[in-house]
């Protein structure tokens, strides 16, 4: 079975070392150092990782992330390469399920912040795996969007989501749809068909979990 979580993790770590700690990312205001610290908090600090999703814990999580980011950059990247087996998100049972998506997204966060980037030609099996995640992500992230959204990945599948209303069609490769639905609309190469106003609102919406 392909281990896309591992290959994306290694590729991200290699790129982080190549670019150094101050390179920009797609995440507004974050450098590669900031992103490295985020990944370490997520895997190694369960007490602080809840702040990624839960607003009441956000202050503690951000304080821990900032302290972690102050460490030597090469050490941060080395620790990303060696995830702890005890972690809820990186143990052998959960790694591919959870991190195949996480590290693909963050690898692209670094890649697509550089001038002249191009989408990668991903293997069909990886695209299929990403489509499964995209379909689930769309159901959660877009369930309240005020439109009838048809999400299509030609050759992989389609999913209808949204709260209902005007019809929009969002078409792209699975990896591009993952980036779009996770809030990276400005760097995701997808096509949005439908009325101009809701289409523009979708492109500007705060998406993701």
CSV table of C-alpha atoms in Angstrom, one decimal:
chain,number,residue,atom,x,y,z
A,1,UNK,CA,0.0,0.0,0.0
A,2,UNK,CA,1.4,3.4,-0.9
A,3,UNK,CA,2.4,5.6,2.1
A,4,UNK,CA,1.5,9.1,0.9
A,5,UNK,CA,1.7,10.5,4.4
A,6,UNK,CA,5.3,9.5,4.6
A,7,UNK,CA,6.3,10.7,1.1
A,8,UNK,CA,4.6,14.0,1.6
A,9,UNK,CA,6.2,14.4,5.0
A,10,UNK,CA,9.7,13.8,3.6
A,11,UNK,CA,9.1,16.1,0.7
A,12,UNK,CA,7.9,18.9,2.9
A,13,UNK,CA,10.8,18.5,5.3
A,14,UNK,CA,13.3,18.5,2.3
A,15,UNK,CA,11.7,21.7,1.0
A,16,UNK,CA,11.7,23.4,4.4
A,17,UNK,CA,15.4,22.8,4.7
A,18,UNK,CA,16.1,24.0,1.2
A,19,UNK,CA,14.2,27.2,1.7
A,20,UNK,CA,15.2,28.0,5.3
A,21,UNK,CA,13.1,29.2,8.2
A,22,UNK,CA,12.0,32.6,6.8
A,23,UNK,CA,10.4,31.5,3.6
A,24,UNK,CA,6.7,32.5,3.1
A,25,UNK,CA,3.8,30.0,3.1
A,26,UNK,CA,0.3,30.2,1.8
A,27,UNK,CA,-0.9,30.6,5.4
A,28,UNK,CA,-1.0,34.3,5.8
A,29,UNK,CA,1.6,35.6,8.2
A,30,UNK,CA,3.3,32.3,8.7
A,31,UNK,CA,6.8,31.4,7.6
A,32,UNK,CA,8.2,27.9,7.2
A,33,UNK,CA,9.4,28.1,10.8
A,34,UNK,CA,5.8,28.9,12.0
A,35,UNK,CA,4.4,26.0,10.0
A,36,UNK,CA,7.1,23.6,11.3
A,37,UNK,CA,6.1,24.5,14.9
A,38,UNK,CA,2.4,24.1,14.1
A,39,UNK,CA,3.1,20.5,12.8
A,40,UNK,CA,5.0,19.7,16.0
A,41,UNK,CA,2.4,21.0,18.3
A,42,UNK,CA,-0.2,19.0,16.4
A,43,UNK,CA,1.7,15.7,16.8
A,44,UNK,CA,3.6,16.1,20.1
A,45,UNK,CA,1.5,18.4,22.3
A,46,UNK,CA,-2.0,17.0,22.7
A,47,UNK,CA,-2.6,19.5,25.5
A,48,UNK,CA,-2.1,22.4,23.0
A,49,UNK,CA,-3.2,20.8,19.7
A,50,UNK,CA,-6.9,21.3,20.7
A,51,UNK,CA,-6.4,25.0,20.1
A,52,UNK,CA,-6.1,24.3,16.4
A,53,UNK,CA,-9.9,23.7,16.3
A,54,UNK,CA,-11.3,24.9,19.6
A,55,UNK,CA,-11.4,28.7,20.2
A,56,UNK,CA,-11.3,28.4,24.0
A,57,UNK,CA,-7.9,26.6,23.8
A,58,UNK,CA,-6.5,28.8,21.1
A,59,UNK,CA,-4.5,31.0,23.3
A,60,UNK,CA,-2.7,28.2,25.0
A,61,UNK,CA,-2.0,26.4,21.7
A,62,UNK,CA,-0.6,29.5,20.1
A,63,UNK,CA,1.7,30.2,23.2
A,64,UNK,CA,3.1,26.7,22.9
A,65,UNK,CA,3.5,27.0,19.2
A,66,UNK,CA,5.5,30.2,19.5
A,67,UNK,CA,7.8,28.7,22.2
A,68,UNK,CA,8.4,25.7,20.0
A,69,UNK,CA,9.1,27.9,16.9
A,70,UNK,CA,11.9,29.6,18.9
A,71,UNK,CA,14.0,26.4,18.8
A,72,UNK,CA,16.7,25.7,16.2
A,73,UNK,CA,15.1,25.4,12.8
A,74,UNK,CA,17.0,22.3,11.7
A,75,UNK,CA,15.9,20.5,14.9
A,76,UNK,CA,12.3,21.4,14.2
A,77,UNK,CA,12.5,19.9,10.7
A,78,UNK,CA,14.3,16.8,12.0
A,79,UNK,CA,11.5,16.2,14.5
A,80,UNK,CA,8.9,16.5,11.8
A,81,UNK,CA,10.7,13.7,9.9
A,82,UNK,CA,10.5,11.5,13.0
A,83,UNK,CA,6.9,11.5,14.3
A,84,UNK,CA,6.3,9.9,17.7
A,85,UNK,CA,4.6,6.5,17.6
A,86,UNK,CA,2.5,7.4,20.6
A,87,UNK,CA,0.9,10.4,19.0
A,88,UNK,CA,-2.9,10.1,18.3
A,89,UNK,CA,-2.3,11.5,14.8
A,90,UNK,CA,0.9,9.8,13.7
A,91,UNK,CA,0.9,6.3,15.1
A,92,UNK,CA,0.9,3.4,12.5
A,93,UNK,CA,-2.9,3.0,12.8
A,94,UNK,CA,-3.8,6.6,12.0
A,95,UNK,CA,-0.9,8.0,10.1
A,96,UNK,CA,-2.1,7.4,6.5
A,97,UNK,CA,-5.7,8.2,7.3
A,98,UNK,CA,-4.9,11.6,9.0
A,99,UNK,CA,-1.6,12.7,7.7
A,100,UNK,CA,-1.9,11.8,4.0
A,101,UNK,CA,-4.2,14.9,3.8
A,102,UNK,CA,-2.4,17.1,6.3
A,103,UNK,CA,1.1,16.8,4.8
A,104,UNK,CA,-0.2,17.1,1.2
A,105,UNK,CA,-1.9,20.4,2.1
A,106,UNK,CA,1.1,21.8,4.0
A,107,UNK,CA,3.6,20.7,1.4
A,108,UNK,CA,1.5,22.7,-1.1
A,109,UNK,CA,1.3,25.6,1.4
A,110,UNK,CA,5.1,25.9,1.0
A,111,UNK,CA,5.3,25.0,-2.7
A,112,UNK,CA,2.6,27.5,-3.8
A,113,UNK,CA,4.0,30.4,-1.9
A,114,UNK,CA,7.0,30.5,-4.3
A,115,UNK,CA,6.9,32.3,-7.7
A,116,UNK,CA,6.4,30.2,-10.7
A,117,UNK,CA,4.9,27.2,-9.0
A,118,UNK,CA,3.0,24.6,-11.0
A,119,UNK,CA,0.6,21.8,-9.9
A,120,UNK,CA,2.3,18.4,-9.5
A,121,UNK,CA,1.4,15.5,-11.6
A,122,UNK,CA,0.2,13.2,-8.8
A,123,UNK,CA,-0.2,9.4,-9.2
A,124,UNK,CA,-3.8,8.3,-9.9
A,125,UNK,CA,-3.9,6.3,-6.7
A,126,UNK,CA,-2.9,9.4,-4.6
A,127,UNK,CA,-5.5,11.5,-6.4
A,128,UNK,CA,-8.1,8.8,-5.6
A,129,UNK,CA,-7.1,8.9,-1.9
A,130,UNK,CA,-7.3,12.7,-1.9
A,131,UNK,CA,-10.8,12.6,-3.5
A,132,UNK,CA,-12.1,10.5,-0.6
A,133,UNK,CA,-10.8,13.1,1.8
A,134,UNK,CA,-12.1,15.9,-0.4
A,135,UNK,CA,-15.6,14.5,-0.4
A,136,UNK,CA,-15.7,14.2,3.4
A,137,UNK,CA,-14.1,17.6,3.8
A,138,UNK,CA,-16.7,19.2,1.5
A,139,UNK,CA,-19.5,17.7,3.5
A,140,UNK,CA,-18.3,19.3,6.7
A,141,UNK,CA,-16.7,22.6,5.4
A,142,UNK,CA,-19.5,23.5,2.9
A,143,UNK,CA,-22.6,22.1,4.6
A,144,UNK,CA,-23.8,25.6,5.6
A,145,UNK,CA,-22.8,27.5,2.5
A,146,UNK,CA,-25.9,29.1,1.0
A,147,UNK,CA,-25.9,27.5,-2.4
A,148,UNK,CA,-26.4,24.1,-4.0
A,149,UNK,CA,-22.8,23.0,-4.7
A,150,UNK,CA,-21.8,20.2,-7.0
A,151,UNK,CA,-18.2,19.3,-6.3
A,152,UNK,CA,-16.8,17.3,-9.3
A,153,UNK,CA,-13.4,15.5,-9.7
A,154,UNK,CA,-13.6,14.2,-13.3
A,155,UNK,CA,-12.7,10.5,-13.3
A,156,UNK,CA,-12.9,10.2,-9.5
A,157,UNK,CA,-16.4,11.2,-8.4
A,158,UNK,CA,-18.8,14.0,-7.4
A,159,UNK,CA,-20.6,15.2,-4.3
A,160,UNK,CA,-23.5,17.6,-3.7
A,161,UNK,CA,-23.2,19.7,-0.6
A,162,UNK,CA,-24.4,23.1,0.7
A,163,UNK,CA,-27.5,24.5,2.3
A,164,UNK,CA,-29.4,25.0,-1.0
A,165,UNK,CA,-30.1,27.9,-3.2
A,166,UNK,CA,-28.4,28.9,-6.4
A,167,UNK,CA,-26.5,26.2,-8.2
A,168,UNK,CA,-22.7,26.3,-8.4
A,169,UNK,CA,-20.4,23.7,-9.9
A,170,UNK,CA,-16.8,23.4,-8.6
A,171,UNK,CA,-14.6,21.3,-10.9
A,172,UNK,CA,-11.0,20.2,-10.4
A,173,UNK,CA,-8.5,17.5,-9.8
A,174,UNK,CA,-8.9,15.9,-6.3
A,175,UNK,CA,-5.7,17.6,-4.9
A,176,UNK,CA,-6.9,21.0,-6.2
A,177,UNK,CA,-10.3,20.5,-4.6
A,178,UNK,CA,-8.7,19.6,-1.3
A,179,UNK,CA,-6.8,22.9,-1.3
A,180,UNK,CA,-9.9,24.8,-2.3
A,181,UNK,CA,-12.2,23.3,0.3
A,182,UNK,CA,-9.5,23.7,3.0
A,183,UNK,CA,-9.5,27.4,2.5
A,184,UNK,CA,-6.7,27.9,0.0
A,185,UNK,CA,-9.0,29.1,-2.8
A,186,UNK,CA,-6.6,31.6,-4.2
A,187,UNK,CA,-3.9,29.0,-5.0
A,188,UNK,CA,-6.3,26.1,-6.0
A,189,UNK,CA,-6.7,25.5,-9.7
A,190,UNK,CA,-10.4,24.8,-9.9
A,191,UNK,CA,-13.2,26.0,-12.1
A,192,UNK,CA,-16.3,27.5,-10.5
A,193,UNK,CA,-19.4,27.7,-12.7
A,194,UNK,CA,-22.6,29.5,-11.9
A,195,UNK,CA,-23.9,32.9,-11.0
A,196,UNK,CA,-21.2,35.5,-10.4
A,197,UNK,CA,-22.2,36.7,-6.9
A,198,UNK,CA,-22.3,33.3,-5.1
A,199,UNK,CA,-19.3,32.1,-7.0
A,200,UNK,CA,-17.3,35.1,-5.8
A,201,UNK,CA,-18.6,34.6,-2.3
A,202,UNK,CA,-17.4,31.0,-2.4
A,203,UNK,CA,-14.0,32.0,-3.6
A,204,UNK,CA,-13.7,34.5,-0.7
A,205,UNK,CA,-15.3,32.3,2.0
A,206,UNK,CA,-13.4,31.2,5.1
A,207,UNK,CA,-13.4,27.5,4.5
A,208,UNK,CA,-11.7,24.5,6.2
A,209,UNK,CA,-12.4,22.9,9.6
